[in-house]
Amino acid sequence: MRRKDREITSLPEIREIVNSATECHLALNDDGTPYGITLNYGFEEENGIFTLYFHGAGEGRKAEVIRRNPDAYFFMESGCRFHEAKTPDGQVYMTMFYSSAAGAGRIYEIADLEEKRHALACLTSRFSPTPVSVFPEAVIRKTTIWKMTIPHMTAKQNAPRK
């Protein structure tokens, strides 16, 4: 990482970045052609290993690309906002405040119904004020759930000075 002064290594701070972002961008390889998609996600973390969960249709380009090549890179950001100020000598200073996390891993389709139920609960708990833990079996069966385990994640932040 070039800007070591912005690197985040604290697990609680990384967890907060992952929790505060609402979308995750996936970079995939479609037989040599770059392919990117933006998805909402659920996550959990255990001993510094993050697992991201995505849902979607079981057919289409995303599903086909993942099945052919499950290696992926993700990145997410939150708190992005432009900042402009004047320095004491009257110069204009511009920057972007942000928090971001990124990493590589493999994506797998979840087949086990109980694991799918757990993943859907992780997904809905991030966005619903009343988390859902009971899903009709028909919903679970027809929803495709993807799981990405991240063995190492990097994080970075340019925050307002306090």
Short mmCIF file of C-alpha atoms in Angstrom, two decimals:
data_model
loop_
_atom_site.label_atom_id
_atom_site.label_comp_id
_atom_site.label_asym_id
_atom_site.label_seq_id
_atom_site.Cartn_x
_atom_site.Cartn_y
_atom_site.Cartn_z
CA MET A 1 0.00 0.00 0.00
CA ARG A 2 1.49 3.27 -1.12
CA ARG A 3 -0.20 5.51 1.45
CA LYS A 4 0.74 3.74 4.68
CA ASP A 5 -0.59 6.74 6.60
CA ARG A 6 -4.10 5.81 5.41
CA GLU A 7 -3.85 2.04 5.90
CA ILE A 8 -6.27 0.48 8.38
CA THR A 9 -5.02 -2.68 10.10
CA SER A 10 -7.29 -2.78 13.16
CA LEU A 11 -9.81 -5.61 12.80
CA PRO A 12 -12.63 -3.66 14.54
CA GLU A 13 -12.05 -0.72 12.17
CA ILE A 14 -12.03 -3.01 9.12
CA ARG A 15 -15.21 -4.68 10.36
CA GLU A 16 -16.83 -1.22 10.68
CA ILE A 17 -15.86 -0.33 7.10
CA VAL A 18 -17.33 -3.60 5.79
CA ASN A 19 -20.47 -3.01 7.87
CA SER A 20 -20.93 0.61 6.79
CA ALA A 21 -20.64 0.03 3.04
CA THR A 22 -23.88 -0.92 1.30
CA GLU A 23 -22.56 -2.23 -2.01
CA CYS A 24 -19.70 -4.49 -2.97
CA HIS A 25 -18.06 -4.31 -6.39
CA LEU A 26 -16.87 -7.62 -7.79
CA ALA A 27 -14.19 -7.84 -10.44
CA LEU A 28 -14.42 -11.09 -12.39
CA ASN A 29 -12.66 -12.61 -15.38
CA ASP A 30 -14.95 -13.54 -18.26
CA ASP A 31 -12.56 -15.68 -20.34
CA GLY A 32 -9.96 -12.91 -20.46
CA THR A 33 -12.40 -10.01 -20.56
CA PRO A 34 -12.78 -7.96 -17.35
CA TYR A 35 -16.32 -8.06 -15.95
CA GLY A 36 -17.49 -6.03 -12.98
CA ILE A 37 -20.76 -6.02 -11.07
CA THR A 38 -22.09 -4.21 -8.03
CA LEU A 39 -24.06 -6.19 -5.45
CA ASN A 40 -25.43 -5.71 -1.97
CA TYR A 41 -24.10 -8.24 0.49
CA GLY A 42 -24.20 -9.77 3.90
CA PHE A 43 -21.11 -10.73 5.82
CA GLU A 44 -19.66 -12.37 8.87
CA GLU A 45 -16.19 -12.42 10.31
CA GLU A 46 -14.46 -15.04 12.39
CA ASN A 47 -10.86 -14.75 13.56
CA GLY A 48 -10.11 -12.10 10.96
CA ILE A 49 -11.49 -14.14 8.05
CA PHE A 50 -14.42 -12.43 6.32
CA THR A 51 -17.15 -14.24 4.42
CA LEU A 52 -19.30 -12.22 2.04
CA TYR A 53 -22.71 -13.46 0.87
CA PHE A 54 -24.42 -12.34 -2.34
CA HIS A 55 -27.75 -13.36 -3.82
CA GLY A 56 -29.16 -13.29 -7.31
CA ALA A 57 -30.38 -15.28 -10.23
CA GLY A 58 -28.84 -18.64 -10.96
CA GLU A 59 -28.59 -17.85 -14.65
CA GLY A 60 -27.17 -14.99 -16.67
CA ARG A 61 -23.70 -13.63 -17.25
CA LYS A 62 -22.74 -13.23 -13.57
CA ALA A 63 -23.62 -16.83 -12.74
CA GLU A 64 -21.92 -18.18 -15.87
CA VAL A 65 -18.71 -16.21 -15.26
CA ILE A 66 -18.49 -17.24 -11.59
CA ARG A 67 -19.05 -20.90 -12.43
CA ARG A 68 -16.29 -20.82 -15.09
CA ASN A 69 -13.81 -18.91 -12.94
CA PRO A 70 -14.60 -18.45 -9.21
CA ASP A 71 -11.52 -16.29 -8.56
CA ALA A 72 -12.64 -12.74 -7.82
CA TYR A 73 -11.55 -9.43 -6.38
CA PHE A 74 -13.89 -7.21 -4.41
CA PHE A 75 -13.83 -3.64 -3.19
CA MET A 76 -16.25 -1.48 -1.26
CA GLU A 77 -16.31 2.04 0.06
CA SER A 78 -18.30 4.23 2.42
CA GLY A 79 -18.35 7.80 3.66
CA CYS A 80 -17.26 9.18 0.30
CA ARG A 81 -17.47 12.94 0.12
CA PHE A 82 -15.55 15.74 -1.47
CA HIS A 83 -13.79 18.22 0.81
CA GLU A 84 -12.38 21.61 -0.08
CA ALA A 85 -10.66 24.03 2.29
CA LYS A 86 -8.08 26.78 2.34
CA THR A 87 -4.68 26.29 3.88
CA PRO A 88 -3.34 28.97 6.27
CA ASP A 89 -1.40 30.51 3.38
CA GLY A 90 -4.57 30.85 1.27
CA GLN A 91 -4.02 27.88 -1.05
CA VAL A 92 -7.03 25.79 -1.97
CA TYR A 93 -6.79 22.21 -0.70
CA MET A 94 -9.07 19.52 -2.14
CA THR A 95 -9.43 15.87 -1.16
CA MET A 96 -11.94 13.07 -0.99
CA PHE A 97 -12.85 11.57 2.38
CA TYR A 98 -13.58 7.83 2.27
CA SER A 99 -13.17 4.45 3.90
CA SER A 100 -12.55 1.40 1.73
CA ALA A 101 -11.80 -2.30 1.93
CA ALA A 102 -10.64 -4.73 -0.74
CA GLY A 103 -9.45 -8.30 -1.18
CA ALA A 104 -9.35 -11.41 -3.32
CA GLY A 105 -10.99 -14.76 -2.84
CA ARG A 106 -13.03 -17.49 -4.48
CA ILE A 107 -16.79 -17.46 -4.92
CA TYR A 108 -18.85 -20.60 -4.46
CA GLU A 109 -22.52 -21.26 -4.96
CA ILE A 110 -24.17 -22.51 -1.78
CA ALA A 111 -26.32 -25.60 -2.29
CA ASP A 112 -27.07 -26.61 1.32
CA LEU A 113 -30.49 -25.23 2.37
CA GLU A 114 -29.45 -24.49 5.97
CA GLU A 115 -26.36 -22.63 4.81
CA LYS A 116 -28.51 -20.68 2.33
CA ARG A 117 -30.93 -19.82 5.15
CA HIS A 118 -28.01 -18.57 7.26
CA ALA A 119 -26.64 -16.50 4.36
CA LEU A 120 -30.05 -14.92 3.68
CA ALA A 121 -30.31 -14.00 7.37
CA CYS A 122 -26.87 -12.33 7.14
CA LEU A 123 -27.99 -10.42 4.04
CA THR A 124 -31.33 -9.21 5.40
CA SER A 125 -29.99 -8.32 8.85
CA ARG A 126 -27.80 -5.60 7.32
CA PHE A 127 -30.66 -3.76 5.68
CA SER A 128 -33.86 -4.52 7.59
CA PRO A 129 -34.64 -2.88 10.93
CA THR A 130 -36.32 -6.16 11.88
CA PRO A 131 -33.96 -8.94 10.77
CA VAL A 132 -35.59 -11.88 9.07
CA SER A 133 -34.51 -15.36 10.06
CA VAL A 134 -37.46 -17.40 8.75
CA PHE A 135 -37.74 -17.78 4.99
CA PRO A 136 -40.20 -19.92 3.06
CA GLU A 137 -38.45 -23.02 1.73
CA ALA A 138 -39.58 -22.14 -1.82
CA VAL A 139 -37.69 -18.82 -1.56
CA ILE A 140 -34.58 -20.55 -0.27
CA ARG A 141 -34.68 -23.15 -3.03
CA LYS A 142 -35.10 -20.67 -5.89
CA THR A 143 -32.63 -18.03 -4.64
CA THR A 144 -29.04 -18.47 -5.71
CA ILE A 145 -26.61 -17.59 -2.93
CA TRP A 146 -22.91 -17.03 -3.51
CA LYS A 147 -20.28 -17.18 -0.78
CA MET A 148 -16.87 -15.50 -0.99
CA THR A 149 -14.27 -16.20 1.68
CA ILE A 150 -11.60 -13.52 2.04
CA PRO A 151 -8.37 -14.81 3.63
CA HIS A 152 -6.76 -11.34 3.63
CA MET A 153 -8.34 -7.93 3.32
CA THR A 154 -6.79 -4.50 3.02
CA ALA A 155 -8.47 -1.32 4.19
CA LYS A 156 -7.76 2.35 3.78
CA GLN A 157 -9.26 5.59 5.03
CA ASN A 158 -8.95 9.31 4.45
CA ALA A 159 -11.02 10.76 7.26
CA PRO A 160 -11.57 14.34 8.40
CA ARG A 161 -9.02 15.42 10.98
CA LYS A 162 -10.39 15.77 14.47
#
